[in-house]
Structures are given as structure tokens and as C-alpha cells.
XYZ file of N, CA and C in Angstrom:
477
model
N 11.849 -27.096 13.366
C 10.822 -27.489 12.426
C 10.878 -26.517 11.245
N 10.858 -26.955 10.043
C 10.835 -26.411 8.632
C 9.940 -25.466 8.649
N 9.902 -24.401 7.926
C 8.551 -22.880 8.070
C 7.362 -23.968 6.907
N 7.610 -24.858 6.220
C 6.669 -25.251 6.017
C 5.781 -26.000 6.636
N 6.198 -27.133 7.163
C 5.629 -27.973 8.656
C 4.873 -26.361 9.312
N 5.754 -25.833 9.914
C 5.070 -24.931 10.948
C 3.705 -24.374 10.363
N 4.133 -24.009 9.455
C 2.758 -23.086 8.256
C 1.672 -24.457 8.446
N 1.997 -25.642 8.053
C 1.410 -26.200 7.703
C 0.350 -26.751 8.956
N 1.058 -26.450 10.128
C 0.293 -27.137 11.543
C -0.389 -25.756 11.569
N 0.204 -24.406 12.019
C -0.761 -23.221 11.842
C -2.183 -23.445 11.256
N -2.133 -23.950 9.542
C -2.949 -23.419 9.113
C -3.817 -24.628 9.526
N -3.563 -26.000 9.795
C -4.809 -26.846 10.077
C -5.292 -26.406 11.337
N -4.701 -25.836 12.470
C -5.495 -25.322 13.680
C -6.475 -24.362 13.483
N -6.328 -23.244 12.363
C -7.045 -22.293 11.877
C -8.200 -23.270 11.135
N -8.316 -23.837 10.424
C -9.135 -25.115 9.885
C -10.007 -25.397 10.739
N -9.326 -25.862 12.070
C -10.022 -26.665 13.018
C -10.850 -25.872 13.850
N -11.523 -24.776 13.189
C -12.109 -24.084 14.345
C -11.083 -22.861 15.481
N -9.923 -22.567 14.976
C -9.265 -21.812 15.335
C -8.811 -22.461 17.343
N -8.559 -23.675 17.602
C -8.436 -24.358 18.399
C -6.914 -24.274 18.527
N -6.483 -23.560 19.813
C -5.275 -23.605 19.857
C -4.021 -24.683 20.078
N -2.833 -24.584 19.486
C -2.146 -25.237 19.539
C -1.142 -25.204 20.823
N -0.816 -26.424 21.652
C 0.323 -25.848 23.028
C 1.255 -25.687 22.282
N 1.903 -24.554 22.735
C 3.227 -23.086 22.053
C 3.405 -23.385 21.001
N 2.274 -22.350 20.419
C 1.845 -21.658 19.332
C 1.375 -20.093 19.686
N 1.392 -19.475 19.515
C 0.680 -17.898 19.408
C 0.616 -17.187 18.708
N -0.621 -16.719 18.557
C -0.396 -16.251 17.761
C -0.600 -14.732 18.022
N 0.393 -13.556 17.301
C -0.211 -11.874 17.427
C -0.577 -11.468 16.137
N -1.120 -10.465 16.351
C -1.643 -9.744 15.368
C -1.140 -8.179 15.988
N -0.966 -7.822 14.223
C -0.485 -6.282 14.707
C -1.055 -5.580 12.873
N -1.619 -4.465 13.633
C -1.962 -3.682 12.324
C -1.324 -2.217 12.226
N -0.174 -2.199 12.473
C 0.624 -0.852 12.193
C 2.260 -1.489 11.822
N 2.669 -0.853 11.417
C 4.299 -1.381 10.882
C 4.961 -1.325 12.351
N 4.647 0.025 12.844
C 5.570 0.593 14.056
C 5.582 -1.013 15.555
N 4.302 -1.274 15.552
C 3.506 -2.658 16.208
C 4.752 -3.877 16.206
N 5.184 -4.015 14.974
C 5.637 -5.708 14.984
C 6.788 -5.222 15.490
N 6.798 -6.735 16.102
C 8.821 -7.349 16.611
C 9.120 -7.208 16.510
N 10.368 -7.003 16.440
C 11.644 -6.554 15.814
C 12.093 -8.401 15.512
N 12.837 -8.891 14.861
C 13.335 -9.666 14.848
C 14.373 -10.140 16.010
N 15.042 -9.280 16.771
C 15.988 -9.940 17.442
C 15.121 -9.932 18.806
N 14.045 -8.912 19.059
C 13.190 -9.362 20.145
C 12.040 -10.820 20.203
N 11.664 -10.938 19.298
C 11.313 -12.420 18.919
C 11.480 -13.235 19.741
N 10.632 -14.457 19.885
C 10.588 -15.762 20.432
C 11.590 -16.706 19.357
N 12.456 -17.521 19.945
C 12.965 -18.622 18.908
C 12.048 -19.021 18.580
N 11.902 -19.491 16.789
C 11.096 -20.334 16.239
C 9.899 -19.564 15.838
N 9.871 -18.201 15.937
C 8.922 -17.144 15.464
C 8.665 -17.353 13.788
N 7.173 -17.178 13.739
C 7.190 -16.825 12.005
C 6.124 -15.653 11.863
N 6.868 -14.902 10.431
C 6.084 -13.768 10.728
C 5.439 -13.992 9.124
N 3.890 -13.430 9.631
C 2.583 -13.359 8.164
C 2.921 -12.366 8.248
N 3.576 -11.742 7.014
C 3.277 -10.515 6.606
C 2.077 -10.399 5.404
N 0.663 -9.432 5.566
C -0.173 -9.841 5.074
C -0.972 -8.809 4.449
N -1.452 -9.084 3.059
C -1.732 -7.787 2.241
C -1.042 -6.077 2.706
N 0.088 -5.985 2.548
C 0.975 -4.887 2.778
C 1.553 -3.967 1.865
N 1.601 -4.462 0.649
C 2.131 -4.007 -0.645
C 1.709 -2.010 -0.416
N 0.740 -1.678 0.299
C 0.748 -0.279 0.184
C 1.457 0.401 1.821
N 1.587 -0.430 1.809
C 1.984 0.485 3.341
C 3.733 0.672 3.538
N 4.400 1.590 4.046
C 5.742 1.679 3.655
C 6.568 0.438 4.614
N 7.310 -0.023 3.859
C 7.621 -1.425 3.821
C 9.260 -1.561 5.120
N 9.761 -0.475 5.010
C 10.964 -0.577 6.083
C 10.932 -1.465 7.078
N 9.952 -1.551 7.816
C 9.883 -3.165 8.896
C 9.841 -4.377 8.564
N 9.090 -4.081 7.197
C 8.968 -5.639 6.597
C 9.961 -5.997 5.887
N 11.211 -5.236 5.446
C 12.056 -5.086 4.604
C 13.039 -5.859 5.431
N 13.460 -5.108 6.405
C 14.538 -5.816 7.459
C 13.682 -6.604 7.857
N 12.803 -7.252 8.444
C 12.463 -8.626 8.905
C 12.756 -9.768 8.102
N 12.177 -9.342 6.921
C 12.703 -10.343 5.648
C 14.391 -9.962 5.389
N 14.927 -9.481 5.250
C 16.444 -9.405 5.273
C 17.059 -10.423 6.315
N 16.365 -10.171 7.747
C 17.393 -10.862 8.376
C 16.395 -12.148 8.831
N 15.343 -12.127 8.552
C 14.594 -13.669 9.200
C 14.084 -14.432 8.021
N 14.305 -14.486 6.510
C 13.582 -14.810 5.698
C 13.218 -16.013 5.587
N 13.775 -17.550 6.571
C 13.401 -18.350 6.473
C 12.215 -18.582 7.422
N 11.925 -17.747 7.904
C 10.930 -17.746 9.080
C 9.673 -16.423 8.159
N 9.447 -15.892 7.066
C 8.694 -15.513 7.137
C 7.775 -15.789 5.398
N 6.559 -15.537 6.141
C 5.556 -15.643 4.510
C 4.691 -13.982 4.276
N 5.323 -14.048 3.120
C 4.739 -12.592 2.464
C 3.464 -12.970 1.746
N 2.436 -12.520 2.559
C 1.281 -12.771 0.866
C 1.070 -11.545 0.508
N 0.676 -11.585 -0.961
C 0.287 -10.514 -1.545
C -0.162 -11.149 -2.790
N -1.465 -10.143 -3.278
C -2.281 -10.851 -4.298
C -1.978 -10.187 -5.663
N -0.897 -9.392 -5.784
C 0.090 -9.312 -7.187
C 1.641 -9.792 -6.796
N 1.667 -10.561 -7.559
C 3.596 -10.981 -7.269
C 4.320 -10.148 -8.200
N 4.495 -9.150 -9.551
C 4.575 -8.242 -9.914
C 4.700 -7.234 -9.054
N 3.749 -6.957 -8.206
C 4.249 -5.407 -7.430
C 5.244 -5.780 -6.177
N 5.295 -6.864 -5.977
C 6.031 -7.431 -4.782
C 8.068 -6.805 -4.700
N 7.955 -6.262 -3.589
C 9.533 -5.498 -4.182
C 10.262 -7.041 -4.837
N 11.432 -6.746 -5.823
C 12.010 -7.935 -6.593
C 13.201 -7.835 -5.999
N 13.777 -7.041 -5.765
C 15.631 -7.340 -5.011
C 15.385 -7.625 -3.931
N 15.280 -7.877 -2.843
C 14.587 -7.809 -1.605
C 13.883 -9.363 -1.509
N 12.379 -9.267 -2.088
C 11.419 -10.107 -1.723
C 11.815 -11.036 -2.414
N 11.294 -10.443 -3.647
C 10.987 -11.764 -5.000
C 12.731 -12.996 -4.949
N 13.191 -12.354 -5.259
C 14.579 -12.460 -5.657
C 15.240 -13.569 -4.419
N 14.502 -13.507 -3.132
C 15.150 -14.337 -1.932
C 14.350 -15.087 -1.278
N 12.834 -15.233 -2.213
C 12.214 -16.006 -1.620
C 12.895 -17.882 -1.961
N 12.264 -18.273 -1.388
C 13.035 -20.181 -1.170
C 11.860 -20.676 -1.623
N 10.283 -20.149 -0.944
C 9.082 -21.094 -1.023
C 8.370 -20.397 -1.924
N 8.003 -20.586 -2.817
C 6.270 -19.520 -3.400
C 5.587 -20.426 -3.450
N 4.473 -19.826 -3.620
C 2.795 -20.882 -3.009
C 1.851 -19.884 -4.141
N 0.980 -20.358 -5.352
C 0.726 -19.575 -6.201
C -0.884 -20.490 -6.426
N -1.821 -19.018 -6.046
C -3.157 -19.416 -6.109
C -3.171 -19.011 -7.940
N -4.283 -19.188 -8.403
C -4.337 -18.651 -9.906
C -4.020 -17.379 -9.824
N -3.315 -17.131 -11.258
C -2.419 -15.966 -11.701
C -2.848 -15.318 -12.673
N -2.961 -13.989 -13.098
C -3.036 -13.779 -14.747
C -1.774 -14.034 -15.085
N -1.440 -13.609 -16.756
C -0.383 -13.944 -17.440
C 0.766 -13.081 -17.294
N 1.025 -11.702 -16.718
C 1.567 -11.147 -16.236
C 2.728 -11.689 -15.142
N 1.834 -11.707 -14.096
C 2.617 -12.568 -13.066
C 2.960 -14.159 -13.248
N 2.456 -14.511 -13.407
C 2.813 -15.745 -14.387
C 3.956 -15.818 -15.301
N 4.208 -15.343 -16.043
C 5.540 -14.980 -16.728
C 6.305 -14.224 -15.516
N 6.132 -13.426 -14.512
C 7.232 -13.107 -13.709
C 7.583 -14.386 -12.781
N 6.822 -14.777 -12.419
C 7.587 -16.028 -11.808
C 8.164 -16.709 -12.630
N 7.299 -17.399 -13.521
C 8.110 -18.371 -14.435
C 9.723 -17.853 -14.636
N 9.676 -16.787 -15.289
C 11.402 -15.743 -15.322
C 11.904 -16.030 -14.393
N 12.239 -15.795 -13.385
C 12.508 -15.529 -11.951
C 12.498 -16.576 -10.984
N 12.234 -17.577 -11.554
C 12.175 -19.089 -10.139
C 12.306 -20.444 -11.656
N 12.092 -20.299 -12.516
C 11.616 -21.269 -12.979
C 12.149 -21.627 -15.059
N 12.530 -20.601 -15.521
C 12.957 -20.454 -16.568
C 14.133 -21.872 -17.006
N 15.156 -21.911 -16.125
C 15.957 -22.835 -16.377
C 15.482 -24.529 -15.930
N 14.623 -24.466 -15.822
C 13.820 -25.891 -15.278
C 12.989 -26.468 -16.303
N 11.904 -25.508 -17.242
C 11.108 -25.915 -18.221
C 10.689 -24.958 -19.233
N 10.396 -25.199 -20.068
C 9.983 -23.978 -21.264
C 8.329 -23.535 -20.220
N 8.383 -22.148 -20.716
C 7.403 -21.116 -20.412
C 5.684 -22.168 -20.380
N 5.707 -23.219 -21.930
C 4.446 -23.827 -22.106
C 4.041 -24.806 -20.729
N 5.229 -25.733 -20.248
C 5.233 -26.507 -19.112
C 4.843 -26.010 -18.246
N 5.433 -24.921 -17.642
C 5.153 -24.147 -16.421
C 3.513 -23.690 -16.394
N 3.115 -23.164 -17.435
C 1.911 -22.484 -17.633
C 0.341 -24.295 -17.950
N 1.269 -24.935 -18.363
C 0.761 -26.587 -18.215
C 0.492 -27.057 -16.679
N 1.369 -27.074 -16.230
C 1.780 -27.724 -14.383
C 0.730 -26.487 -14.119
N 1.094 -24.991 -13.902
C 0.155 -24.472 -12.978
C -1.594 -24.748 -13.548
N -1.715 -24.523 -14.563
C -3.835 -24.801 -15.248
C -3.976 -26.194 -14.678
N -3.339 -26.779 -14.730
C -3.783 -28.520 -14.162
C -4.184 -28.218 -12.747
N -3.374 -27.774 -12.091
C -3.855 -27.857 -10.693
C -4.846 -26.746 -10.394
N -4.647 -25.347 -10.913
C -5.880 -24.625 -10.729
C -7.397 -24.738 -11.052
N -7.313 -25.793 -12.504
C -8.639 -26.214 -13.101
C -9.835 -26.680 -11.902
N -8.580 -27.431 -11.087
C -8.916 -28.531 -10.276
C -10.305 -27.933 -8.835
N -9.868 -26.539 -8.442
C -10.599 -25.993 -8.180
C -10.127 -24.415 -7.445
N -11.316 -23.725 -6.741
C -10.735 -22.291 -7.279
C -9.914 -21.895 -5.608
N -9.618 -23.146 -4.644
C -8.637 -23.131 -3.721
C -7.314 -23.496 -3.639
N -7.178 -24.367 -5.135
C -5.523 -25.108 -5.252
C -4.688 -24.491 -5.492
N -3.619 -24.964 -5.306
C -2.546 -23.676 -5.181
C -1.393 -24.761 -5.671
N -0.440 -23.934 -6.767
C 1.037 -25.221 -6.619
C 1.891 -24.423 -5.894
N 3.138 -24.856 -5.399
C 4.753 -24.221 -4.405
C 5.679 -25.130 -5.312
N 6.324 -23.725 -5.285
C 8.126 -24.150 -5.766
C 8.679 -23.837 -4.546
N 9.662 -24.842 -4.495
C 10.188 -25.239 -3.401
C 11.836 -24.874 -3.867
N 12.038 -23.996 -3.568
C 13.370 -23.493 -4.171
C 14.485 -24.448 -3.243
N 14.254 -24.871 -2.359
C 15.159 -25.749 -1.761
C 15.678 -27.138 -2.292
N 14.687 -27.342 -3.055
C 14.296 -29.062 -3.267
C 15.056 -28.924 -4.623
N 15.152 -29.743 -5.402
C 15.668 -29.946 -6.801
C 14.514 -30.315 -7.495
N 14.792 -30.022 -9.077
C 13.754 -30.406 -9.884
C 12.666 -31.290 -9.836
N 13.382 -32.324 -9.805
C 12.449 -33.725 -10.013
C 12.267 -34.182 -8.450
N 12.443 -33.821 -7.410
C 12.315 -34.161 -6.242
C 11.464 -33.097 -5.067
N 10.686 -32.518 -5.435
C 9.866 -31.878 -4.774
C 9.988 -30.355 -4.752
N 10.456 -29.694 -5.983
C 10.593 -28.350 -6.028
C 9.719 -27.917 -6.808
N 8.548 -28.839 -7.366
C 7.763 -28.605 -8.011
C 5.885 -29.175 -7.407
N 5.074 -28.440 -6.557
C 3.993 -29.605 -5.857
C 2.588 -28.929 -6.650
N 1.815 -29.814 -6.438
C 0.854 -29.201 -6.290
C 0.009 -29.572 -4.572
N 0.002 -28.291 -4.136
C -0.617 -28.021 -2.645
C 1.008 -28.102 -2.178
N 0.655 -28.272 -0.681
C 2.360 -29.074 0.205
C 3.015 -30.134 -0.113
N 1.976 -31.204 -0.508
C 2.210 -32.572 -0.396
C 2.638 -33.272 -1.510
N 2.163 -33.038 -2.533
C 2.093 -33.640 -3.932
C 3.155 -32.965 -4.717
N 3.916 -34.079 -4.753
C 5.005 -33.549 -5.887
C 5.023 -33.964 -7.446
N 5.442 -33.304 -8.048
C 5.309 -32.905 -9.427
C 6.348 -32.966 -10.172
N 7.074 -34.221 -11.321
C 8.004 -34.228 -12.088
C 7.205 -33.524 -13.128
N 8.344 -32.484 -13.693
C 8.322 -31.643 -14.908
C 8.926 -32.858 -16.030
């Protein structure tokens, strides 16, 4: 199953009253030293890595090195987010409202050769106007006009 599907069943169980899913589990760990290692892992593992940007990053570094289709980084500056490493190899971004800062770093960096700077900054205000939970994803997998552009999971978006 795609890390988006998976994300996507995750997060409606969390929705639903936090009602578990059969094999699903979920851990929680609040120290770096704490998480998996990747090769100890369950097949089909995904790892939240979650508001981390200050804490020293070496576990999260190699997890994302060697599991990156299996994992979601949030962090609420995409600017401070390491760029060779993170930014640079992500496939999915998922972008709640931005200032103009980060906004121009993505646009650079995922999106420059697809539409002028005005489009991009067009596509994302449309869907954020909409309210202060919407979110659009570039779908670095998908091609232009065929779903590399959504607003939410579902809704796709010709530029």
C-alpha cells in the first residue's frame, strides 16, 4: 500500500475517535536514542517524524536516507528543514499555509519548472482561503497535469 493510502487510513482512525485499526500500531517514542532502527522494523512500517527540527537529527537522518518512502517529516518551517537530505528527496509535500519565505522555497525546489512563481502562489491562496485546515500536496511522483498538483489527497489540480 502507497505511504499515502496508509497516511491516509492512519489519519481517519485518529478522526474516528482514535479506534484502532487490525495491524496497525501505533508507537510513540520521545528520545532519538528510542526509535527503530530501520532494518529492525516491521514490513510496511511508517515513521512520523514530528516537530524535531531542534533535536540532533542523526536517527532521523539515516531513517530518511534509507526508508524515505515510508516516512513523513512534519515541521512547521520548511526553510529550516535540512535541504540535501530532506527537502531535496522528498516525493510528497503536504503544505498547510505558508509565509512568503517558505513559499518561494518550495516553489524553487519542487515546482519552478511547472509554473511561474504567480500560479503557484494562485493554486496554494485558493485552497488555503478555503479554510484555516486545507492543505495542497505535490505529488512528486505524479506528472503535472495528472495529480502532482491536489488540493487535500483527493482533488487534483491542472496548472
Amino acid at each position: 500500500m502507497k505511504l499515502i493510502s496508509r497516511l491516509k487510513l492512519f489519519l481517519a482512525s485518529k478522526a474516528d475517535g482514535n479506534k484502532d485499526i487490525e495491524g496497525i500500531q501505533l508507537l510513540t517514542f520521545y528520545e532519538n536514542e528510542q526509535v527503530i532502527e530501520p532494518e529492525k522494523a516491521l514490513p510496511n512500517s511508517v515513521y512520523i517524524l514530528d516537530d524535531i527540527l531542534t533535536e540532533r537529527q542523526g536517527v532521523c537522518r539515516s531513517i530518511f536516507a534509507r526508508e524515505r518512502h515510508n516516512v513523513c517529516y512534519l515541521a512547521q518551517s520548511y526553510s529550516r528543514v535540512a535541504k540535501q537530505l530532506l527537502r531535496d528527496n522528498a516525493n510528497l509535500i503536504v503544505l498547510f499555509k505558508q509565509d512568503e519565505t517558505n513559499l518561494k522555497h518550495v516553489y524553487m525546489e519542487h515546482c519552478s519548472g511547472d509554473m511561474l512563481y504567480t500560479e503557484f502562489k494562485d493554486f496554494c491562496t485558493s485552497c488555503w482561503r478555503k479554510g484555516r485546515v486545507n492543505f495542497i500536496v505535490i505529488n512528486k511522483d505524479c506528472e503535472r497535469d495528472n495529480g502532482r498538483y491536489r488540493y487535500g489527497f483527493d482533488t487534483f489540480v491542472i496548472i
